[in-house]
Amino acid sequence: MVSRLSLPGVVFSIFLISSCFPCQAQLSSNFYDSTCPNALATIRTAIRRAVSSERRMAASLIRLHFHDCFVQGCDASIMLDNSPSIDSEKFSFVNTNSIRGFEVIDGAKAQVESICPGVVSCADIAAVAARDASVAVGGPSWTVRLGRRDSTKASRSLADSNIPRATNSFSELIDMFSRKGLSERDMVALSGSHSIGQARCVTFRARIHDNSSDIDAGFASTRRRSCPSTSGDGNNNLAPLDLVTPNCLDNNYFRNLIQRRGLLQSDQVLFSGQSTDSIVTEYSRNPSLF
């Protein structure tokens, strides 16, 4: 297990995701120091409790924040439900039956509201929750800049067009991340969060059953046991993204790619004779560099 402060690459990339997309407020690490001094401690306790209850929740909270930031910036638009004026992002193709952790953010928000009503935004809570979830599974900590405003609108169409999918090609991923001002290295580092969490059979079925795909035969055989080839059969069966240390945020993800054991196509394309091969190799050899 790597130390909590040994992943500057992924920290920097998550920091970019959390801080550099358009927002309506000046961000500051001490934004709530006078208005709600116990906000961060309250959120941290809620997240620790949620991850302790279900280890998988750490990956879900990091992913929720990532998906929020890729649509309109990190503004908690992903938290909005359907209404006459809102087409909820929760029900976009890439999010429905996939994004989890809404109740954890809602719970943390309720606890913060009980001590500081109307002060701390859901957008900030989601950003802090991603950091605290990382720490809870042995990953890095970082300073979260605060002061985001919550969105009053959502866009299901932008969620479908902006958020990366498990089947995206290398060029598609490059384009999606580039549009957010993120480099190839940022993309690889952020993808490293797939060191934890699980994926549904429907997202990797084609990869493990296609004999022409770039996948380790033994790995594919193991994954077929819980993911039948028939479409619709076992769609929601889960498999860990990393078989070795599925609940620890470390650099095994990159080692898996080199061994052709990336579960998702969008992961394996990062090590497939492309310009990111060298970055994957760097991170696989040097946990402190990652």
PDB file of C-alpha atoms in Angstrom, residues 2 68-69 96 129 134 162 196 212 253 256 290:
ATOM      1  CA  VAL A   2       1.336   3.406  -0.910  1.00  0.00           C
ATOM      2  CA  ASP A  68     -20.120  16.186 -11.947  1.00  0.00           C
ATOM      3  CA  CYS A  69     -17.049  18.183 -12.987  1.00  0.00           C
ATOM      4  CA  THR A  96     -28.129   5.779 -14.971  1.00  0.00           C
ATOM      5  CA  ALA A 129     -15.975  13.958  -0.118  1.00  0.00           C
ATOM      6  CA  SER A 134      -9.378   8.761  -1.260  1.00  0.00           C
ATOM      7  CA  ASN A 162     -18.906  15.047 -22.243  1.00  0.00           C
ATOM      8  CA  ILE A 196     -10.461   0.886  -6.857  1.00  0.00           C
ATOM      9  CA  SER A 212      -9.410 -10.444 -31.152  1.00  0.00           C
ATOM     10  CA  TYR A 253      -3.918  -0.303 -12.108  1.00  0.00           C
ATOM     11  CA  ASN A 256      -2.513  -4.406 -14.917  1.00  0.00           C
ATOM     12  CA  PHE A 290       2.147   8.406  -9.671  1.00  0.00           C
TER      13      PHE A 290
END
